[in-house]
């Protein structure tokens, strides 16, 4: 969680999930897609800039977006959550789930000419967990990594200290894209600025605050199996520019300065039209959720207060108003695009302020003070909700204000205060907060354990920031990550989702959705598993 | 924006109608600041998702924002903060600045030298940079914005009031008072202070407009008061994304800022002109 | 000559003082501020304690404050501004790559503001009340409109609606026009007022009467005599102007998503990127002192009366 | 009319002030032939400057000029457009203003100003401009014309500036020169040289219209005089004739008010109007003793500069001591030393035998030495009314009224703000305040130099009355030898910080011993010569 912006996701390149929701994928050309052409340059404007282009270091979503073009992974995740070969032609999982043997494809070369071999896999993974790398995300993805054994140039065995059902998903993310071992040996200082992988585009330059420039890798011949074509990418070059202001970014698209933009404000998605169309992809992982601090001794330890809060807020209307119907309202602690998502959670409770009031009265918050807030034993019903501006996206501030205003109507005071990142870290450390909001993109249900696992407290590198200990839930989640049996996992994760909803452990708000605006002459853009666009197949009609 | 002591010249419109209009605007703003409910039609934070981005109409004279809050009522309620910040920042700047400036002018060479060198150092910063630094220390928020803008403007007032105090100290009437045998304290309190401060205060009236503008800029950058507190700068920042669908969200808060600043300038310039016309050598 | 040298030395000493003071102020400010920069650097909410400790040592933040301050000064002397926590690049390099953008914007804004101001002042000073009144009202409106609001309107009209200029990107002259205009608009109001006021004052002086009595024409009088006097207060205002340009840059760079020192600073302050903040503050202070020095020299060129005044 | 360079009939000039129209000049006729000098004399507000400006078509915005006939430089300029006027200005008529520091553009070299006039009328070819400028400066008796042309106004002395200004006015050889108070701000010796220069122009055939408030200047240069009062010429005639036998009462009053040698000590403004309030006992003996006082300042160049050097004198009760000297002679520094505003670097000042200088401020018996400054308004706290100003000096309400009576001011003025009073009234308030602590000595620093002749006369009379009634010693500092000669008993002549000569006024003026004193007195224009036979009746 971290994540500042939705930080992380993992990628996979699957066009998936999304299809079917609206136009998307390859034939973005709206039916006029003719024969793909080669050449041309495409500029993609995105609001956030990477902090480092070494995928093992950075935790940002935008790093995945950029690095996916530069780095290939061992395996690729398909829309259904299963995996298919990429740089690894095939692999075997040990019976105890603690080691994986990868057989590498031949003929793959990194951009610096180094051939791909088992040593590169070892170098990449060792680099990720090396403390000197100061990895902010990749190392956590493969927690339990013990080492890689180079059996022969094309065979690598990766060992884990415990079974990990999400291991392949981790490997499929750009954060663990295979790096050139020669580049990894070079000067560590410049690594953020010189990513060297084997992907369809080569890194050219990164002008800070302006953009990253990539050019086609003419030797490329090893896309994942179900890619739209084989051989080198169709675009001569790809530029990713950084334009934080929504207005400006969209203006740049409509005025034709750029061919594609990330994060079209939902309010503008419908009104754009004309020469522009909007592609959508719902993010997998945890939706944007308000997590409740229900640890013993807190106000929210009382389930009635949690339920009351849920019922006090008209999320249907709120999400619709803020996102113009472009984003779905979320019900489950997992988004629909996540493997093992359980649709049965939908509609589990309704907006009902009368019921909320009843629940609060029942919980003993019966009197009101001068400002109209409920009071019990001389204490006001106050919930502390600190948040930071630099993690804010998607107009979440508006959601916060809406929740705050509606909670007030049933007598709950929410202190929705903006603080800086250091302060929020301290508050979390002291557990001096009642609500916390975040979303997390990763096409993997184990994300639930990250948020709710008894073992996933902040101190242990997890996202259970309140240090909740919910044995019933914990058992389901531990079970889910320890078995490779798909049916078993389906059952366990369905139970887990229902458990969270039934016990009002959190308030899922909306499903983050990638709205990518493209001009009508751009075709072939698909979405990776992290709901970011892929440019390997992209082309521009002339 | 922040660099205090606006060089707005005295050539501002001094026609009666302009002045009356400016006072009327300030009066209206004061009313909005003191008793917003007299003017507003709805509470500023009354969320109504169903009427999000409602167009301008009888229910919503300026339209409704993303959460269905009434923009007009929010603009009305925004007056209190904006005016308080403008007034507060200027008050801080003037009181601290004048105190130090007059002190520098009268407390002897060493104190003067030290104070003025520090002032030189601080004047070498753009005002906004100082304000940003202060906000970096104190954190965002209306009180901190006020302090930040006030402190950022202090060096200018130190210099201004020191200059004024020096002029007065060298004036014929202070020398006349020396010849008459008045004590140092009497001269300081009866002549130097009362004559050095008014020009500084008059300058400050114009600066209220500048401080107001600067505070909305900081809010625009996200360093001002927290939502859902209505504030013109942050309303404009939030509304920017809807410029094509709901232009009222941007246009009205911006317009109010401009009108408020104009009113401050016109009234301030008028006070200044009146003041200068009354002192010898002012004309 | 000697006195001029003494003056220069004094000013240079002051410049050093300013830079040191700036560094001290920024250092103190940021260490006083709440929040832990280490966490801001790491950026994630749940870094392992191990990582936090490592990064803290790496950044030297485990040292006592006095040591850190000493190291800062030591590095400053050698021109080393340290390395950015968040960008992982030397601060000097960051500033070097950003300062050009801001300078470009500042210059363009200045030119865009001065040219029409001079024209307006020269043509309207002391003339035709109607035109002058109209100009006064326009100046007042522009001077009273915050830059972010002007910028937003310019974007809406010229970029989105009319598509005359690009909305983003700093490539070439076209990308510069709107941001520079957004800054210039506010300045025009103030420049014109100041210019016209001093011009009218100059035209009222006996020397203007003398010049007219010599048969000098109105235009020649305005250009040859009055304009030069009018420029003096503009030069005096240079400190204010540079400040306004820098402050404006912070806003304009945000509104137009332009790279530059202003935006870098705001980002760094929000992200508690101490080295970048201190670096920008130090460089800005040094630059300002330098500009003021140049302006003082310029002042002496424009106004010969000052030339004899030593110190 | 033929041969007249200036021929004006029925000239009216009006200014619009707000909604009302104020006439400045009402039906004036003027005639001027080549080589002739006509002086227009009047006090402030009489309309003299409006006439000067009307003759160059520069009365300014909001003004209206009407004339039955308006011929300047031999050309009919009545109703000329600005474009037409431009060909006249400089070429047919030149204008010299007072105070050349502000009349020359401070940011341009002097030569550029003159060259501008040369170019405006294409007097010579482009290449010859520099030489012409040099020549003009040389003609105006500016030494080192080459160097001076490159210098800026502030680098020149007042006299040189005024000459450069004349050179600029004469650049295109206009047949008519209008000089508006050309010598007003200048020291007497410099004044004399500028007048000589104008006289030389006149001798070469230039017609000079001289605007002045100073009859002594007029007497020296003008052939004919027109006396202006309230925008109307009340009397005109041959200079000597008019000064000797003025016919109009206003002219008579004006002449009577001018201090002259042969009427030394006589009342200038007519019989006394204020009641005498005699103090008794009258102080006697030596009041103040100044011995060997020096004061050194450091200039901006850090060079020490002796402002007052080894000055000694005594001051007796009931005595008026005049201190004369040109600007920079140390007069004002001496005043500040006497007032205790400055401490002498060496020497001492004693008051009634007790030390006055070198005494801690708290032990000084303030009030014994009082002060009247040149600019009374600047010496008043702008927030105070008259009564409070005088009360600050230690007077109660009754005393305030008494003092106002004594200086000849109506008691009702006590509640007025000084800014609303006339210049003469303000100076009376300043004197009343100085009298409030019953001082032994009043130091008056240029007390009348900003006042019109008739007002000056009243103030000088007031000094005489005070001395007579109260026996207060007065130190009168002035650059105007006529004033000092008229009222002072003894005089100190200062130059470069030193007293070069001192003694009884009559003796010093009759037989100056020091060459500098001789020069000063020699430079004095002597209107008294012209009207020595003036009837005493007015007195």
XYZ file of C-alpha atoms in Angstrom, chain C residues 80-241:
162
model
C 27.864 20.389 -3.929
C 24.157 20.556 -3.153
C 23.731 16.899 -2.266
C 21.475 14.322 -3.827
C 17.715 14.424 -4.090
C 15.907 11.950 -1.888
C 13.166 11.365 -4.361
C 14.740 11.850 -7.749
C 17.950 10.078 -6.819
C 19.992 12.571 -8.747
C 22.410 15.255 -7.656
C 20.467 18.362 -6.706
C 22.780 20.547 -8.752
C 21.859 18.498 -11.776
C 18.164 18.700 -10.997
C 18.340 22.468 -10.639
C 20.470 22.823 -13.731
C 17.920 20.936 -15.766
C 14.963 22.888 -14.388
C 16.300 26.383 -14.151
C 16.369 26.855 -17.899
C 12.633 26.285 -18.120
C 11.910 28.835 -15.450
C 14.364 31.358 -16.841
C 12.860 30.987 -20.278
C 9.410 31.550 -18.864
C 10.552 34.534 -16.829
C 12.234 36.205 -19.770
C 9.300 35.609 -22.060
C 6.883 36.930 -19.452
C 8.994 39.999 -18.906
C 9.173 40.807 -22.586
C 5.517 40.063 -23.074
C 4.682 42.371 -20.168
C 7.079 45.225 -20.808
C 6.430 45.803 -24.487
C 2.707 46.505 -24.233
C 3.160 48.338 -20.939
C 5.614 50.807 -22.422
C 3.374 51.283 -25.422
C 0.305 51.814 -23.273
C 2.080 54.154 -20.900
C 3.636 56.243 -23.653
C 0.372 56.612 -25.503
C -1.967 57.177 -22.593
C 0.103 59.171 -20.081
C -1.590 62.466 -19.427
C -3.797 62.191 -22.462
C -7.358 61.645 -23.579
C -9.178 60.982 -20.341
C -11.506 58.383 -21.830
C -8.746 56.177 -23.202
C -6.738 56.603 -20.059
C -9.645 55.692 -17.860
C -10.333 52.588 -19.902
C -6.712 51.593 -19.690
C -6.712 52.202 -15.945
C -9.694 49.956 -15.452
C -8.135 47.194 -17.536
C -4.885 47.465 -15.619
C -6.740 47.223 -12.361
C -8.571 44.118 -13.461
C -5.467 42.368 -14.721
C -3.418 43.322 -11.694
C -6.166 41.984 -9.450
C -6.629 38.660 -11.154
C -4.624 35.810 -9.664
C -2.277 34.149 -12.108
C -3.834 30.715 -11.737
C -7.179 32.108 -12.759
C -5.810 33.950 -15.773
C -3.902 30.833 -16.756
C -6.984 28.665 -16.506
C -8.999 31.061 -18.627
C -6.262 31.327 -21.239
C -6.095 27.560 -21.419
C -9.827 27.238 -21.784
C -10.080 29.826 -24.510
C -6.909 29.644 -26.540
C -5.965 26.041 -26.178
C -9.107 24.021 -25.721
C -11.592 26.114 -27.579
C -9.608 27.857 -30.276
C -6.722 25.370 -30.365
C -4.291 28.140 -31.157
C -1.676 27.040 -28.684
C -0.716 23.749 -27.124
C -1.974 23.148 -23.630
C 1.072 21.377 -22.349
C 4.613 20.742 -23.113
C 7.313 23.175 -23.306
C 8.527 22.583 -26.771
C 9.396 25.701 -28.640
C 7.886 29.109 -28.707
C 4.309 27.936 -29.034
C 4.404 26.112 -25.742
C 5.757 29.222 -24.099
C 3.154 31.682 -25.271
C 0.250 30.876 -22.965
C 2.240 30.387 -19.753
C 4.200 33.558 -20.395
C 1.014 35.413 -21.232
C -0.647 34.202 -18.050
C 2.180 35.726 -16.064
C 2.488 38.794 -18.210
C -1.156 39.810 -17.952
C -0.893 40.533 -14.260
C 2.404 42.334 -14.715
C 1.106 44.511 -17.532
C -1.403 46.084 -15.211
C 1.218 46.932 -12.652
C 3.927 47.966 -15.102
C 1.629 50.249 -17.014
C 0.459 51.927 -13.849
C 3.950 52.474 -12.555
C 5.284 53.578 -15.912
C 2.453 55.948 -16.584
C 2.510 57.455 -13.170
C 6.188 58.265 -13.278
C 5.849 59.366 -16.851
C 3.140 61.795 -15.916
C 5.252 63.022 -13.071
C 8.192 63.533 -15.439
C 5.997 65.343 -17.938
C 4.977 67.716 -15.156
C 8.558 68.566 -14.273
C 10.063 71.901 -15.244
C 12.542 70.159 -17.524
C 9.660 68.914 -19.637
C 8.362 72.462 -19.860
C 11.852 73.603 -20.825
C 12.099 70.963 -23.501
C 8.730 71.913 -24.915
C 9.735 75.554 -24.868
C 12.682 74.559 -27.023
C 10.280 73.325 -29.659
C 10.617 69.636 -28.843
C 7.662 67.642 -30.129
C 5.353 65.643 -27.886
C 6.499 62.232 -29.116
C 10.158 63.105 -28.860
C 9.541 64.468 -25.375
C 7.880 61.280 -24.262
C 10.447 58.954 -25.755
C 13.596 60.946 -25.136
C 12.880 62.473 -21.749
C 9.905 60.972 -19.972
C 10.370 57.302 -20.813
C 13.778 57.168 -19.263
C 12.449 58.603 -16.049
C 9.558 56.201 -16.178
C 11.948 53.279 -16.406
C 13.687 54.201 -13.179
C 10.900 52.986 -10.906
C 10.592 49.829 -12.988
C 14.252 49.174 -12.334
C 13.652 49.901 -8.668
C 10.869 47.394 -8.740
C 13.141 44.720 -10.138
C 13.306 42.934 -6.808
C 9.558 42.826 -6.698
C 9.424 41.795 -10.337
